[in-house]
């Protein structure tokens, strides 16, 4: 019977392990006696067997894997749950399971598959503190593994309140529970559950615990709770810990005499509270404490992961605030300090620890990613800072090589940095041109993941502005097809960028380029975009149409081939429920059509359209009145053929009366525009 139950569990658990026949025999021979003893009828022998197993697995990953393969886990969990098992046996079982969990990710997967989490959570209902601590220690080890589904903590709604009630039991329960919370709080829903069960008031007192580990885990909890969460952040601002404001407790934790991990995590808490709107960006705890602390973390005496976290947190802190960007750019030579991120580890590196060097070589790309992110954030608004960045040694070359790195995260960060710098007219005319940045950018646009495509296409939009010297070579590289394909994407951001780039390209372009855009996009797609549910897409498509329909020969040519459809689209937009901006842009397109030599007839022969123009001249919004009046001006302009007939027709339809009324407008632009139009009748 005994043999059978073991071989059954062996069959169940070998999945995930590849063990050869000879190896399995060896495994079986050396480890089976440990498992056999768990089935002994004498409870004392079982206890001794568990203790011996505990000693055998410490620091021995192979032995851990063997015991899991042989089915030790289901038996240990069974013994742990039995009320007939002594408390000592149950505790020792929890300790061994905790030790097995310390092994490889495969071990953790096997433990989770055996339902270790609900079993241990159930064990927390036992009144014995030593047993509770053993269960919590094992749960902590399982939950901090990346392969454990964190959702398992939230399956049973009674678990979180019970864990909160155990927080006051001992320093160990405080350390393990806060560590579990900080690792299992991954979504806004998780934040809400923890917040609603009193996480803030239960964890805040732990920030002044005599135990460093408890203080540290409590601090980590607050950083994950506050991240992008206004409710939590606003609540934290008003929390007092031993009579002191929580923000001040965080400020003290950032002092230089504190461990770096604590300084960094406290800076993250204040950063997240600031970004969530609970602390002003000009508050002294941000400007004088948090920002300098994060800049300090970027210096080379810190470990790689500290420099990465410092730079990424700083980038996030100042992303929306130009004043913080200016302060950071002049603190501790930050811009130059970041250049070191690209030279790491150098041949003269001070790292004597071979293991550390090996680790850092594997993770050096994270430094480059962090530097690009921070440069992107620093340069997102201020022209002087952008100049400073591009003048940093080999900076443009570094960005260019970053665009083709194997790590997708580095490519994304590099293109983000490029996008930030491309907002500068000066840089587009100089550095971008000198380094032919458009070439690697175009390469990046071929089959990249969506998030990279969004950033790369945004940058391309800027490179296609009329004053950018890169515009010509990009046009020659066959970019139109690529941009047209972006407009068919499921992602609204990509559709916007595709059409935006085409709009920039069509601005003051020659006839050949415009014809190529219309041909590549196809009228069907153009009109599909004009009924896009995303307003940004619609606005940019109208912008494209407006740029295509500029200068008379172009207007006449496009309207002669696509006039009917364009007029139809204009009608639909003017009749539908759209924003003022959309309707204004549409009326401007109509004004451009009215400026054509032959194209204007499409308006003049369309009585319904004339009525619409008249309606918008009397609209309550001045912008729409102006655009509609502009239309009329172009239709009746004196120096053009047939102007007399058009003037007569519009007089008959009642336009002159409306124009007289508009000359009395309180808006000076509108009254001037109406007067100018009326003068055409007098000339």
CSV table of N, CA, C and O in Angstrom, one decimal, residues 86-151:
chain,number,residue,atom,x,y,z
A,86,UNK,N,0.6,16.6,16.1
A,86,UNK,CA,1.0,17.5,17.2
A,86,UNK,C,1.4,18.9,16.6
A,86,UNK,O,1.8,19.0,15.5
A,87,UNK,N,1.3,19.9,17.5
A,87,UNK,CA,1.6,21.2,17.0
A,87,UNK,C,3.1,21.3,16.5
A,87,UNK,O,3.4,22.0,15.6
A,88,UNK,N,4.0,20.6,17.2
A,88,UNK,CA,5.4,20.6,16.8
A,88,UNK,C,5.5,20.0,15.4
A,88,UNK,O,6.3,20.5,14.6
A,89,UNK,N,4.8,18.9,15.1
A,89,UNK,CA,4.9,18.3,13.8
A,89,UNK,C,4.3,19.2,12.7
A,89,UNK,O,5.0,19.4,11.7
A,90,UNK,N,3.2,19.8,13.0
A,90,UNK,CA,2.6,20.8,12.1
A,90,UNK,C,3.6,21.9,11.8
A,90,UNK,O,3.7,22.3,10.6
A,91,UNK,N,4.2,22.4,12.8
A,91,UNK,CA,5.2,23.5,12.7
A,91,UNK,C,6.4,23.1,11.8
A,91,UNK,O,6.8,23.8,10.9
A,92,UNK,N,6.9,21.9,12.1
A,92,UNK,CA,8.1,21.4,11.4
A,92,UNK,C,7.7,21.2,9.9
A,92,UNK,O,8.5,21.5,9.0
A,93,UNK,N,6.5,20.7,9.7
A,93,UNK,CA,6.0,20.6,8.3
A,93,UNK,C,6.0,21.9,7.5
A,93,UNK,O,6.5,22.0,6.4
A,94,UNK,N,5.6,23.0,8.2
A,94,UNK,CA,5.5,24.3,7.6
A,94,UNK,C,6.9,24.8,7.3
A,94,UNK,O,7.2,25.4,6.3
A,95,UNK,N,7.9,24.5,8.3
A,95,UNK,CA,9.3,24.9,8.1
A,95,UNK,C,9.9,24.2,6.9
A,95,UNK,O,10.6,24.8,6.0
A,96,UNK,N,9.6,22.9,6.7
A,96,UNK,CA,10.2,22.1,5.6
A,96,UNK,C,9.6,22.7,4.3
A,96,UNK,O,10.3,22.9,3.3
A,97,UNK,N,8.3,22.9,4.3
A,97,UNK,CA,7.7,23.5,3.0
A,97,UNK,C,8.3,24.8,2.7
A,97,UNK,O,8.5,25.1,1.5
A,98,UNK,N,8.6,25.6,3.7
A,98,UNK,CA,9.2,26.9,3.5
A,98,UNK,C,10.6,26.8,2.9
A,98,UNK,O,11.0,27.5,2.0
A,99,UNK,N,11.3,25.7,3.4
A,99,UNK,CA,12.6,25.5,2.8
A,99,UNK,C,12.6,25.0,1.4
A,99,UNK,O,13.4,25.4,0.5
A,100,UNK,N,11.6,24.1,1.1
A,100,UNK,CA,11.4,23.7,-0.3
A,100,UNK,C,11.1,24.8,-1.2
A,100,UNK,O,11.5,24.9,-2.4
A,101,UNK,N,10.3,25.8,-0.7
A,101,UNK,CA,10.0,27.0,-1.5
A,101,UNK,C,11.2,27.9,-1.8
A,101,UNK,O,11.1,28.7,-2.7
A,102,UNK,N,12.2,27.7,-1.0
A,102,UNK,CA,13.4,28.6,-1.2
A,102,UNK,C,14.2,28.1,-2.4
A,102,UNK,O,15.3,28.7,-2.7
A,103,UNK,N,13.8,27.0,-3.0
A,103,UNK,CA,14.6,26.5,-4.1
A,103,UNK,C,14.3,27.2,-5.4
A,103,UNK,O,14.2,28.4,-5.5
A,104,UNK,N,14.1,26.4,-6.5
A,104,UNK,CA,14.0,27.0,-7.8
A,104,UNK,C,12.5,27.4,-8.1
A,104,UNK,O,11.6,27.1,-7.3
A,105,UNK,N,12.3,28.1,-9.2
A,105,UNK,CA,10.9,28.5,-9.6
A,105,UNK,C,10.1,27.2,-9.9
A,105,UNK,O,8.9,27.2,-9.6
A,106,UNK,N,10.7,26.2,-10.4
A,106,UNK,CA,10.0,24.9,-10.6
A,106,UNK,C,9.4,24.4,-9.3
A,106,UNK,O,8.3,23.9,-9.2
A,107,UNK,N,10.2,24.5,-8.2
A,107,UNK,CA,9.8,24.1,-6.9
A,107,UNK,C,8.5,24.8,-6.5
A,107,UNK,O,7.5,24.2,-6.1
A,108,UNK,N,8.6,26.1,-6.7
A,108,UNK,CA,7.4,27.0,-6.3
A,108,UNK,C,6.2,26.5,-7.1
A,108,UNK,O,5.1,26.4,-6.6
A,109,UNK,N,6.4,26.3,-8.4
A,109,UNK,CA,5.2,25.9,-9.3
A,109,UNK,C,4.6,24.6,-8.7
A,109,UNK,O,3.4,24.5,-8.6
A,110,UNK,N,5.5,23.7,-8.4
A,110,UNK,CA,5.0,22.4,-7.8
A,110,UNK,C,4.2,22.6,-6.5
A,110,UNK,O,3.1,22.0,-6.3
A,111,UNK,N,4.7,23.5,-5.7
A,111,UNK,CA,4.0,23.7,-4.4
A,111,UNK,C,2.7,24.4,-4.6
A,111,UNK,O,1.7,24.0,-4.0
A,112,UNK,N,2.7,25.3,-5.5
A,112,UNK,CA,1.4,26.0,-5.8
A,112,UNK,C,0.4,25.1,-6.4
A,112,UNK,O,-0.8,25.1,-6.0
A,113,UNK,N,0.9,24.2,-7.3
A,113,UNK,CA,0.0,23.2,-7.9
A,113,UNK,C,-0.6,22.2,-6.9
A,113,UNK,O,-1.7,21.7,-7.1
A,114,UNK,N,0.1,22.0,-5.8
A,114,UNK,CA,-0.4,21.2,-4.7
A,114,UNK,C,-1.3,21.9,-3.7
A,114,UNK,O,-1.6,21.4,-2.6
A,115,UNK,N,-1.7,23.1,-4.1
A,115,UNK,CA,-2.6,24.0,-3.2
A,115,UNK,C,-2.0,24.3,-1.9
A,115,UNK,O,-2.7,24.3,-0.9
A,116,UNK,N,-0.7,24.7,-1.9
A,116,UNK,CA,-0.1,25.0,-0.6
A,116,UNK,C,-0.6,26.3,-0.1
A,116,UNK,O,-0.8,26.5,1.1
A,117,UNK,N,-1.0,27.2,-1.0
A,117,UNK,CA,-1.5,28.6,-0.5
A,117,UNK,C,-2.7,28.5,0.4
A,117,UNK,O,-2.8,28.9,1.5
A,118,UNK,N,-3.8,27.9,-0.2
A,118,UNK,CA,-5.1,27.8,0.7
A,118,UNK,C,-4.8,27.0,2.0
A,118,UNK,O,-5.4,27.3,3.0
A,119,UNK,N,-3.9,26.0,1.9
A,119,UNK,CA,-3.7,25.1,3.1
A,119,UNK,C,-3.0,26.0,4.1
A,119,UNK,O,-3.4,25.9,5.3
A,120,UNK,N,-2.0,26.7,3.8
A,120,UNK,CA,-1.3,27.6,4.8
A,120,UNK,C,-2.1,28.7,5.3
A,120,UNK,O,-2.1,29.1,6.4
A,121,UNK,N,-2.9,29.3,4.4
A,121,UNK,CA,-3.8,30.4,4.8
A,121,UNK,C,-4.8,29.8,5.9
A,121,UNK,O,-5.1,30.5,6.9
A,122,UNK,N,-5.3,28.6,5.7
A,122,UNK,CA,-6.2,27.9,6.6
A,122,UNK,C,-5.4,27.8,8.0
A,122,UNK,O,-6.0,27.9,9.0
A,123,UNK,N,-4.1,27.4,7.8
A,123,UNK,CA,-3.3,27.2,9.0
A,123,UNK,C,-3.2,28.4,9.9
A,123,UNK,O,-3.0,28.3,11.1
A,124,UNK,N,-3.4,29.6,9.3
A,124,UNK,CA,-3.3,30.9,10.1
A,124,UNK,C,-4.4,31.0,11.1
A,124,UNK,O,-4.4,31.9,12.0
A,125,UNK,N,-5.4,30.2,11.0
A,125,UNK,CA,-6.5,30.2,12.0
A,125,UNK,C,-6.2,29.6,13.3
A,125,UNK,O,-6.9,29.7,14.3
A,126,UNK,N,-5.0,28.8,13.3
A,126,UNK,CA,-4.6,28.2,14.6
A,126,UNK,C,-4.1,29.2,15.5
A,126,UNK,O,-3.5,30.2,15.1
A,127,UNK,N,-4.4,29.1,16.8
A,127,UNK,CA,-4.0,30.1,17.8
A,127,UNK,C,-2.5,30.2,18.1
A,127,UNK,O,-2.1,31.1,18.7
A,128,UNK,N,-1.7,29.1,17.7
A,128,UNK,CA,-0.3,29.1,18.2
A,128,UNK,C,0.5,30.0,17.3
A,128,UNK,O,0.6,29.9,16.1
A,129,UNK,N,1.2,30.9,18.0
A,129,UNK,CA,2.0,32.0,17.3
A,129,UNK,C,3.2,31.4,16.5
A,129,UNK,O,3.5,31.8,15.4
A,130,UNK,N,3.9,30.4,17.1
A,130,UNK,CA,5.1,29.8,16.4
A,130,UNK,C,4.6,29.2,15.1
A,130,UNK,O,5.3,29.3,14.1
A,131,UNK,N,3.5,28.4,15.2
A,131,UNK,CA,3.0,27.8,14.0
A,131,UNK,C,2.6,28.8,12.9
A,131,UNK,O,2.9,28.7,11.7
A,132,UNK,N,1.9,29.9,13.4
A,132,UNK,CA,1.4,31.0,12.5
A,132,UNK,C,2.7,31.6,11.8
A,132,UNK,O,2.7,31.8,10.6
A,133,UNK,N,3.7,31.8,12.6
A,133,UNK,CA,4.9,32.5,12.0
A,133,UNK,C,5.5,31.5,10.9
A,133,UNK,O,6.0,32.0,9.9
A,134,UNK,N,5.6,30.2,11.2
A,134,UNK,CA,6.1,29.3,10.2
A,134,UNK,C,5.3,29.3,8.9
A,134,UNK,O,5.8,29.3,7.8
A,135,UNK,N,4.0,29.3,9.1
A,135,UNK,CA,3.1,29.4,7.9
A,135,UNK,C,3.3,30.7,7.1
A,135,UNK,O,3.4,30.7,5.9
A,136,UNK,N,3.4,31.8,7.8
A,136,UNK,CA,3.6,33.1,7.2
A,136,UNK,C,4.9,33.1,6.5
A,136,UNK,O,5.0,33.7,5.4
A,137,UNK,N,6.0,32.6,7.1
A,137,UNK,CA,7.3,32.6,6.5
A,137,UNK,C,7.2,31.9,5.2
A,137,UNK,O,7.8,32.3,4.1
A,138,UNK,N,6.6,30.7,5.2
A,138,UNK,CA,6.5,29.9,3.9
A,138,UNK,C,5.6,30.7,2.9
A,138,UNK,O,6.0,30.8,1.7
A,139,UNK,N,4.5,31.2,3.3
A,139,UNK,CA,3.6,32.0,2.4
A,139,UNK,C,4.4,33.2,1.8
A,139,UNK,O,4.3,33.4,0.6
A,140,UNK,N,5.2,33.9,2.6
A,140,UNK,CA,6.0,35.0,2.2
A,140,UNK,C,6.9,34.5,1.0
A,140,UNK,O,7.0,35.2,0.0
A,141,UNK,N,7.6,33.4,1.3
A,141,UNK,CA,8.6,32.9,0.3
A,141,UNK,C,7.9,32.5,-1.0
A,141,UNK,O,8.3,32.8,-2.1
A,142,UNK,N,6.7,31.9,-0.9
A,142,UNK,CA,5.9,31.5,-2.1
A,142,UNK,C,5.4,32.8,-2.9
A,142,UNK,O,5.5,32.9,-4.1
A,143,UNK,N,4.9,33.7,-2.1
A,143,UNK,CA,4.3,34.9,-2.8
A,143,UNK,C,5.3,35.8,-3.4
A,143,UNK,O,5.0,36.6,-4.3
A,144,UNK,N,6.6,35.9,-2.9
A,144,UNK,CA,7.5,36.8,-3.5
A,144,UNK,C,8.1,36.2,-4.8
A,144,UNK,O,8.8,36.9,-5.5
A,145,UNK,N,7.8,35.0,-5.1
A,145,UNK,CA,8.3,34.4,-6.4
A,145,UNK,C,7.4,34.9,-7.5
A,145,UNK,O,6.2,35.0,-7.5
A,146,UNK,N,8.1,35.3,-8.6
A,146,UNK,CA,7.4,35.8,-9.8
A,146,UNK,C,6.4,34.8,-10.4
A,146,UNK,O,5.5,35.2,-11.2
A,147,UNK,N,6.6,33.5,-10.1
A,147,UNK,CA,5.7,32.5,-10.8
A,147,UNK,C,4.4,32.3,-10.0
A,147,UNK,O,3.5,31.6,-10.5
A,148,UNK,N,4.3,32.9,-8.8
A,148,UNK,CA,3.1,32.7,-8.0
A,148,UNK,C,2.0,33.6,-8.5
A,148,UNK,O,2.2,34.9,-8.5
A,149,UNK,N,0.8,33.2,-8.8
A,149,UNK,CA,-0.3,34.1,-9.1
A,149,UNK,C,-0.8,34.8,-7.9
A,149,UNK,O,-1.3,34.2,-6.9
A,150,UNK,N,-0.6,36.2,-7.8
A,150,UNK,CA,-0.9,36.9,-6.6
A,150,UNK,C,-2.4,36.9,-6.3
A,150,UNK,O,-2.8,37.1,-5.2
A,151,UNK,N,-3.2,36.7,-7.3
A,151,UNK,CA,-4.6,36.7,-7.1
A,151,UNK,C,-5.0,35.7,-6.1
A,151,UNK,O,-6.1,35.8,-5.4
